[in-house]
Coordinates of C-alpha atoms in Angstrom, one line a residue:
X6 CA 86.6 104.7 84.7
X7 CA 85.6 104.1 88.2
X8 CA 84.4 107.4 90.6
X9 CA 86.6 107.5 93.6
X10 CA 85.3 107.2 97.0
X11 CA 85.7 108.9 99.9
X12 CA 86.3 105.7 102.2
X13 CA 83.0 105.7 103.5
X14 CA 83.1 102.4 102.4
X15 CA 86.1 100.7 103.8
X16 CA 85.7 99.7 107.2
X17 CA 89.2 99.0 107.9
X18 CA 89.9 103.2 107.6
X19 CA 90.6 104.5 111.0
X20 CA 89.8 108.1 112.3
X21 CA 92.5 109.5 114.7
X22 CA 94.2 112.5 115.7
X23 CA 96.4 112.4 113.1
X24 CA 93.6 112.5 110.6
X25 CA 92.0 109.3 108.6
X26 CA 94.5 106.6 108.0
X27 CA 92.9 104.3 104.9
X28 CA 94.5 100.8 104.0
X29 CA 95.1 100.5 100.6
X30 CA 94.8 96.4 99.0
X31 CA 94.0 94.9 103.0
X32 CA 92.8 91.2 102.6
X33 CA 90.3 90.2 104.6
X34 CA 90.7 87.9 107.8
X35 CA 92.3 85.1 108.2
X36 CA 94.9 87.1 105.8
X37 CA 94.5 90.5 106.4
X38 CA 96.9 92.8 105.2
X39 CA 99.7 91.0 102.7
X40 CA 102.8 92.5 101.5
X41 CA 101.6 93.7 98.1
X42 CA 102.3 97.2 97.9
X43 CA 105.6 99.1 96.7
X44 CA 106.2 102.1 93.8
X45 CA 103.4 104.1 95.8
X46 CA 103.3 108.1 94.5
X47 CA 99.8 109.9 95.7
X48 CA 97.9 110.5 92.8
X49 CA 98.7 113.9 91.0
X50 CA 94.8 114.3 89.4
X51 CA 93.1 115.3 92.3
X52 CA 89.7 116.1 90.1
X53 CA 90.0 112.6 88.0
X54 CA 91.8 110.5 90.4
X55 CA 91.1 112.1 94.1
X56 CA 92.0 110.4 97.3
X57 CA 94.0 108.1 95.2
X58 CA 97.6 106.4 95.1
X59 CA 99.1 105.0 92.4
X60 CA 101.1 101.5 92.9
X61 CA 102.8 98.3 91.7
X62 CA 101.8 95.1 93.3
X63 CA 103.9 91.9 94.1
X64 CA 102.9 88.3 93.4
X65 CA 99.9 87.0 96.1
X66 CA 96.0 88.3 96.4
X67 CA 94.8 91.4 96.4
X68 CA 92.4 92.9 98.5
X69 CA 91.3 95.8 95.9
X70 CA 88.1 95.6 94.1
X71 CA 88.5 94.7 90.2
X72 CA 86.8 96.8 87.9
X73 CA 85.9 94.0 85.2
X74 CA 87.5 90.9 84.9
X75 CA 90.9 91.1 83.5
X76 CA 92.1 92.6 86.6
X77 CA 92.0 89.4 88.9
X78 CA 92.7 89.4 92.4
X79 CA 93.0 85.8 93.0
X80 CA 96.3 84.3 92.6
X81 CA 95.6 80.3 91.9
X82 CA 97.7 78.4 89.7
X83 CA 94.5 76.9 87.9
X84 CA 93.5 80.5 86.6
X85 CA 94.8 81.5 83.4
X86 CA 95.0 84.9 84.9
X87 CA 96.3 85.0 88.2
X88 CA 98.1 87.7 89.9
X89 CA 102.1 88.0 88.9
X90 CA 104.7 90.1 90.3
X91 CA 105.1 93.2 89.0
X92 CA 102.1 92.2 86.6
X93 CA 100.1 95.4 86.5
X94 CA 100.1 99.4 87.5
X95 CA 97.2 100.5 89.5
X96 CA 95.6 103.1 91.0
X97 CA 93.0 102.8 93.9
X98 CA 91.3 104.8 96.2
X99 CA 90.7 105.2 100.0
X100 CA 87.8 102.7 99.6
X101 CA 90.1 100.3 97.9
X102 CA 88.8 100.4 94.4
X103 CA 90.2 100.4 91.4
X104 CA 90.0 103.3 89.1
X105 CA 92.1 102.4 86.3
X106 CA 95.0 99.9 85.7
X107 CA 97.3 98.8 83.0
X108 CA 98.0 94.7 82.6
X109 CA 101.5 93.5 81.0
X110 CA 101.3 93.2 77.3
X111 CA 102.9 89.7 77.2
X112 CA 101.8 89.2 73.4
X113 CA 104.6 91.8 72.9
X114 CA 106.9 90.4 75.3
X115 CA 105.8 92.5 78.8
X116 CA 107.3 90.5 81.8
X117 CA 106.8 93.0 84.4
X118 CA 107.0 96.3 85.2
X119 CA 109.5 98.2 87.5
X120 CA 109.4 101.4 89.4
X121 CA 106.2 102.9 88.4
X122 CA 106.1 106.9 89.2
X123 CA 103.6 109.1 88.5
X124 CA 104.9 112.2 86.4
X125 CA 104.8 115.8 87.5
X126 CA 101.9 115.9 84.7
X127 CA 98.5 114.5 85.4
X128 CA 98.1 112.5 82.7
X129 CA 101.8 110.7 82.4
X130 CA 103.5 107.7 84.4
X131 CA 106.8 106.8 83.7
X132 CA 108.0 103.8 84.4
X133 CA 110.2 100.7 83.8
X134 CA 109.4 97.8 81.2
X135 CA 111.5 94.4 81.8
X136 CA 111.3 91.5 78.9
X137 CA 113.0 88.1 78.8
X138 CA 116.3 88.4 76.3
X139 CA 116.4 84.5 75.9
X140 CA 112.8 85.0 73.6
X141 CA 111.3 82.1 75.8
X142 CA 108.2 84.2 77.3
X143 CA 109.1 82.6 80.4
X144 CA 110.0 85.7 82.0
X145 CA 112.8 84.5 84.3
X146 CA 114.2 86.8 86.5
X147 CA 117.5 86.0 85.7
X148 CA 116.9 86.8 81.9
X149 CA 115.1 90.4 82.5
X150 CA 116.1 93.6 80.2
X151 CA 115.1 97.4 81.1
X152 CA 113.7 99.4 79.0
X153 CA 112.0 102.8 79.8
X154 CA 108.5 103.9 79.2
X155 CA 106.0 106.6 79.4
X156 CA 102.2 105.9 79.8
X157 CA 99.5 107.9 79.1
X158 CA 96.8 107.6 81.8
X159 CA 93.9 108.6 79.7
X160 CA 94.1 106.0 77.2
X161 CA 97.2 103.4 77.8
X162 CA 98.9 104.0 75.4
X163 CA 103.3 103.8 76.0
X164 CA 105.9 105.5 74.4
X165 CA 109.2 104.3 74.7
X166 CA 112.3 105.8 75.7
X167 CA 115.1 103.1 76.2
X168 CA 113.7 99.7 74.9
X169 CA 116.7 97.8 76.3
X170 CA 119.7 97.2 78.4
X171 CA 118.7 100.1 81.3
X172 CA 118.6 99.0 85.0
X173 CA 116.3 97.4 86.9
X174 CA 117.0 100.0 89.6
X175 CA 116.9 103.0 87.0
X176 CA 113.8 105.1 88.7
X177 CA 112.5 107.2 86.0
X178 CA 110.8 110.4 86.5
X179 CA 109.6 112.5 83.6
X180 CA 108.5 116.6 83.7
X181 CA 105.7 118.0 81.2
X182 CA 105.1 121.4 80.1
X183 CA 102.2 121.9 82.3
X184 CA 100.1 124.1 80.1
X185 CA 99.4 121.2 78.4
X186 CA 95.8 120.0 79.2
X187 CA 94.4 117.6 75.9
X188 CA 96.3 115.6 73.8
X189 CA 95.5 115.3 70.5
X190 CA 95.0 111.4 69.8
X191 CA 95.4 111.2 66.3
X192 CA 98.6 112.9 66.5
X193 CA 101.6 110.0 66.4
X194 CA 102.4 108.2 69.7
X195 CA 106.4 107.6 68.5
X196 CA 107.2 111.2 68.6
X197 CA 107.6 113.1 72.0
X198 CA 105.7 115.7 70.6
X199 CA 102.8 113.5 69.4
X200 CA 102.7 111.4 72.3
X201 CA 102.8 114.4 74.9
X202 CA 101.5 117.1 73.1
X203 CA 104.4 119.2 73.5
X204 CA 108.2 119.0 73.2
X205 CA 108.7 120.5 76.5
X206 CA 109.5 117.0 78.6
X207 CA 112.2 116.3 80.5
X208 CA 113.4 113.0 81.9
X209 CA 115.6 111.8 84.9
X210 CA 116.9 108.1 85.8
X211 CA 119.8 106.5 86.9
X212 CA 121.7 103.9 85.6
X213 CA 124.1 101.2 87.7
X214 CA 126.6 98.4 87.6
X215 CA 125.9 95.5 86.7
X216 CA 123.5 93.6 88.6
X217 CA 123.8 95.7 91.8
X218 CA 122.1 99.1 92.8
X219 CA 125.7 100.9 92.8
X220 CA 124.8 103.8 90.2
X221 CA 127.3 104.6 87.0
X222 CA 125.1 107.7 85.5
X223 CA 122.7 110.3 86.9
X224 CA 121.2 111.0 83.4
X225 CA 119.0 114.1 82.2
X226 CA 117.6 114.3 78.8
X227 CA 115.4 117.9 78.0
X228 CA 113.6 117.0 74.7
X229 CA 112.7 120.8 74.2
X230 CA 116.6 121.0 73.6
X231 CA 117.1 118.4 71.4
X232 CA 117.3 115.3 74.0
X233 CA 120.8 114.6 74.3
X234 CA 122.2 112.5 77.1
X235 CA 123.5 115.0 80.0
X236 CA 125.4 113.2 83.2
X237 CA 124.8 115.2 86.0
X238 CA 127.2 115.5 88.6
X239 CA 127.2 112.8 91.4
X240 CA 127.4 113.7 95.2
X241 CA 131.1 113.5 96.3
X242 CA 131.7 109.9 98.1
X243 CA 128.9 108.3 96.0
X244 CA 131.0 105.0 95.3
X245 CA 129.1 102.2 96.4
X246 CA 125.7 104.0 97.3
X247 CA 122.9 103.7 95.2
X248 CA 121.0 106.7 94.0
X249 CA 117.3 106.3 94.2
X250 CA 113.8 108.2 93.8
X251 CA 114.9 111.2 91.5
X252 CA 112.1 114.1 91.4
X253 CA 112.3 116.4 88.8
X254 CA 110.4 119.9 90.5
X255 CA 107.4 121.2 89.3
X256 CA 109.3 124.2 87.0
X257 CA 111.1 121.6 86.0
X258 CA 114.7 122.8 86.8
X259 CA 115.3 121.1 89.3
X260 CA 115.7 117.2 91.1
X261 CA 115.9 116.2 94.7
X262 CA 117.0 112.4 95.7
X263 CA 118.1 109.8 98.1
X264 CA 122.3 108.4 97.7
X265 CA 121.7 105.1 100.0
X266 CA 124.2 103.0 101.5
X267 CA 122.6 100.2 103.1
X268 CA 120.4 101.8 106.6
X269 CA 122.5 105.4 105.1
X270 CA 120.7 107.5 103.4
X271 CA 121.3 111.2 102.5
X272 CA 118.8 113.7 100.4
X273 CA 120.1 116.0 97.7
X274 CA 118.4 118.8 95.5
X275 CA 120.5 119.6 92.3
X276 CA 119.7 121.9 89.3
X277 CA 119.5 119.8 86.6
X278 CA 122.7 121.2 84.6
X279 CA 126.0 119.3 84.1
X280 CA 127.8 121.7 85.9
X281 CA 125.7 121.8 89.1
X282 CA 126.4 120.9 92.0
X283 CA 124.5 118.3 94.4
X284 CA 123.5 120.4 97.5
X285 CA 122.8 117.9 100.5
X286 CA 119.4 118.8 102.7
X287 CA 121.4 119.1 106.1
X288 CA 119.3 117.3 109.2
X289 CA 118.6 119.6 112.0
X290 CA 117.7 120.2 115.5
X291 CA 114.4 117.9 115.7
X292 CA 114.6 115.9 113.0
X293 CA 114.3 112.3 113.8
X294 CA 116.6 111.1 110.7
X295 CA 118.2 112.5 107.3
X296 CA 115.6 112.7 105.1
X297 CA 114.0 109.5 103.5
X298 CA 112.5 109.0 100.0
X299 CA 112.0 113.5 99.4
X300 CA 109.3 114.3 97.4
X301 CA 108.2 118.0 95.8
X302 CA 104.5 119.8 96.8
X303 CA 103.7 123.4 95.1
X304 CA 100.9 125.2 97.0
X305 CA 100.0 127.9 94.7
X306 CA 103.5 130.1 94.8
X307 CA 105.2 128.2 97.7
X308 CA 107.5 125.3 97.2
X309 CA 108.0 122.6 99.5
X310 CA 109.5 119.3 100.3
X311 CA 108.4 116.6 101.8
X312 CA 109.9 113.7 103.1
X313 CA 109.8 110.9 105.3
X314 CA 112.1 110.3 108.6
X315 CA 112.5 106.8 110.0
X316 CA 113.6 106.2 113.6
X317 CA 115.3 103.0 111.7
X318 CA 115.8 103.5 108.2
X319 CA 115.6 99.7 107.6
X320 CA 112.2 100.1 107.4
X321 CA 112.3 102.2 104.7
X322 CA 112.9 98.8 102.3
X323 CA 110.2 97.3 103.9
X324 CA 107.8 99.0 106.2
X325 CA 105.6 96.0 107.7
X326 CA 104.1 98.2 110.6
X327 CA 100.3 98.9 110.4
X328 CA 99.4 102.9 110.3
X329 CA 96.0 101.9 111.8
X330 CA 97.1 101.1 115.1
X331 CA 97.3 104.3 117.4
X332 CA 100.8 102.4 118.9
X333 CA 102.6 103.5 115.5
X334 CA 100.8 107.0 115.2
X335 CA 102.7 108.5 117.9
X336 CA 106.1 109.6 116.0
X337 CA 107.8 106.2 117.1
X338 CA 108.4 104.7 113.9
X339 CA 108.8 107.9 112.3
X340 CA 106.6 110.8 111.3
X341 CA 106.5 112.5 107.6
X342 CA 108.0 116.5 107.7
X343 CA 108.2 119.1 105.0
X344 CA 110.1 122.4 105.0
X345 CA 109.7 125.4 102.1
X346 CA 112.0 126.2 99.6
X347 CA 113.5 128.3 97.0
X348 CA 115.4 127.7 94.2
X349 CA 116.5 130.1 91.5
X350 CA 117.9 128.1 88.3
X351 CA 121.4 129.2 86.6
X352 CA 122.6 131.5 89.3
X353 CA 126.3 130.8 91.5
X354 CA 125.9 127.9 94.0
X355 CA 125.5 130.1 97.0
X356 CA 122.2 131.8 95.5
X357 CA 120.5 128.4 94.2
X358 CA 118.9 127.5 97.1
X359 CA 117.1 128.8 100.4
X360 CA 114.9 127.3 103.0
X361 CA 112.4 129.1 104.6
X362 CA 111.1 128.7 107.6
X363 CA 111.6 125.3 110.0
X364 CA 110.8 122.2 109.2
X365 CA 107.8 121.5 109.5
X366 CA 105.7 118.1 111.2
X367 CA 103.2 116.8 108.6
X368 CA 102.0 113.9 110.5
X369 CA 103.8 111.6 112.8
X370 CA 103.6 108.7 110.6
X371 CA 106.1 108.5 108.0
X372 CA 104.9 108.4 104.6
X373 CA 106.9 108.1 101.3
X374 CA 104.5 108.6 98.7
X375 CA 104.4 112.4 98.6
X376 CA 101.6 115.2 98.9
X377 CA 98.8 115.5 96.8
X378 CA 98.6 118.7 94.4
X379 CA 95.4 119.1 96.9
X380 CA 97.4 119.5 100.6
X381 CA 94.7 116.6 101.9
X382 CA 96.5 113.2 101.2
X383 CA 99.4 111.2 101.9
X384 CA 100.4 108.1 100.5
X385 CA 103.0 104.8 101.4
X386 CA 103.8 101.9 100.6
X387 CA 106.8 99.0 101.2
X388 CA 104.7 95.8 101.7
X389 CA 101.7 98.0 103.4
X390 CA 99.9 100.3 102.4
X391 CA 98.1 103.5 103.1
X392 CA 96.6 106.6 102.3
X393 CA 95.8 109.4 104.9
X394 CA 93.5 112.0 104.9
X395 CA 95.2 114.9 106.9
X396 CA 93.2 116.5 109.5

């Protein structure tokens, strides 16, 4: 495993008043930066993985340096190993290198991997596994099946959840007991318990219609309680929106999300009970937009989210601006905001939840790959990428 910098070596990072803004996977010139980065979440180990983001890539070059050589960066069709969409995880730092990185498996039938999220846990990713249903190997798009996964960070291993016929837009976010520090290896890797070291694991996703992004079930599964499927309620007037980015908080308890209808988009927080209700995150005087991609950041006893507000929510799909440039770090794009919160679980809908305080600027850059655990870094990425060391 590699040691993560501190940027000192990547001389695209920019100081500024809004702190240091760090490319993450920039090509050299004549390229420079390439659309390569989406899935980002900011790295949730800040004493194994700090200043770190993790992130799937698209098909093209990377600008990240490889750690051996299985992890190419070249992508030419003459090189048994060239770079695929959706071919790998990885997680880099603000001096672009790679710290660790899982490769498809396509000797058992990996085509690609799909929203990639790093779990309230330090050691757990969740994500989406996609193989090719016609048995070819080819990996067609057009053949793909969903399947749900967890990975273990510290040695690669995968348990699976669903091994077929889930979404491609399902989103998966998994919450661990966080007493949990060591697993014990030997322990077996097809039981929750084995493979996380605890039953206590909880796991949110969506699942949709047909071949669009229009969601069919919010689904909730608590292991400690046996596992079973539980639909949680959907925010009235959902029909047609897609429901994207669940979050489970760090008690576990609860889930805050995006419903999306094309440049629409609306936050929720919900307990995660069949009975409860969604409970929309109101904008107010000064906010720039409703809420964009919200994400959860614990500092000690407070509770907080964060999100991003885009002056055009189109670019939330596919922000192509360039955080280096001081023309885009002045809040005219958007800016990333957070405002505390408190949430008491099982209690009439009028007591669930409070916010305290205002909301809150974090940096006037929006960012949609949360907090780290530490306060310092943010992270984004939808085609560029970044991470930013706050002031």
């Amino acid at each position: 495993m590699a040691s993560a910098g501190d940027g000192s070596s990547n001389e695209s990072a920019v100081s500024s008043e809004i702190g240091t803004v760090f490319p993450v996977n920039k090509l050299p010139p004549p390229k420079n930066q390439n659309a390569q980065i989406c899935n980002p979440s900011v790295s949730q180990d800040p004493e194994k993985f700090p200043a770190s983001m993790l992130w799937l890539n698209f098909s093209g070059d990377l600008g990240v340096t490889a750690p051996d050589s299985v992890y190419n960066v070249v992508d030419n069709k003459k090189n048994g190993n060239r770079v695929l969409q959706h071919d790998r995880l990885t997680i880099s730092d603000t001096a672009e290198h790679v710290l660790w990185y899982l490769m498809r498996d396509t000797a058992n039938g990996d085509c690609q991997f799909q929203d990639p999220e790093w779990s309230t846990h330090p050691n757990f990713i969740a994500s989406l596994r996609a193989y090719d249903v016609t048995g070819s190997k080819v990996c067609d798009v057009g053949n793909l099946d969903y399947g749900i996964i967890a990975i273990r960070i510290s040695d690669k291993k995968r348990f699976v959840f669903y091994k077929k016929e889930e979404s491609e837009y399902g989103d998966p976010h998994i919450w661990v007991d966080p007493t949990v520090t060591e697993v014990d290896t030997a322990a077996s890797d097809t039981t929750i318990s084995g493979f996380f070291g605890t039953d206590n694991v909880r796991l949110v996703f969506v699942r949709t219609k047909g071949d669009g992004k229009k969601v069919s079930e919010f689904v909730f599964r608590d292991f400690a309680n046996g596992g079973k499927e539980v639909k949680l309620k959907l925010p009235k007037g959902y029909n047609g929106k897609s429901l994207e980015n669940p979050m489970i908080s760090p008690d576990g308890h609860f889930v805050v999300y995006n419903l999306v209808d094309g440049s629409n988009v609306e936050a929720y927080v919900q307990e995660l009970s069949k009975d409860a209700e969604p409970i929309k995150i109101e904008k107010v005087a000064g906010m720039l937009n409703d809420p964009a991609m919200p994400r959860w950041f614990k500092l000690e006893n407070r509770l907080f989210v964060v999100w991003a507000e885009f002056v055009s929510n189109l670019d939330l799909s596919s922000n192509r601006n360039d955080y280096t440039l001081e023309s885009v770090q002045d809040g005219s794009i958007g800016r990333t905001a957070m405002r505390e919160i408190r949430l008491t679980a099982g209690t009439a809908s009028d007591l669930t939840l409070e916010w305290v305080g205002d909301v809150r600027e974090v940096a006037p850059v929006p960012m949609i790959g949360g907090r780290s655990p530490d306060s310092r870094y943010l992270a984004t990425g939808t085609s560029y990428g970044f991470l930013v060391k706050l002031p």
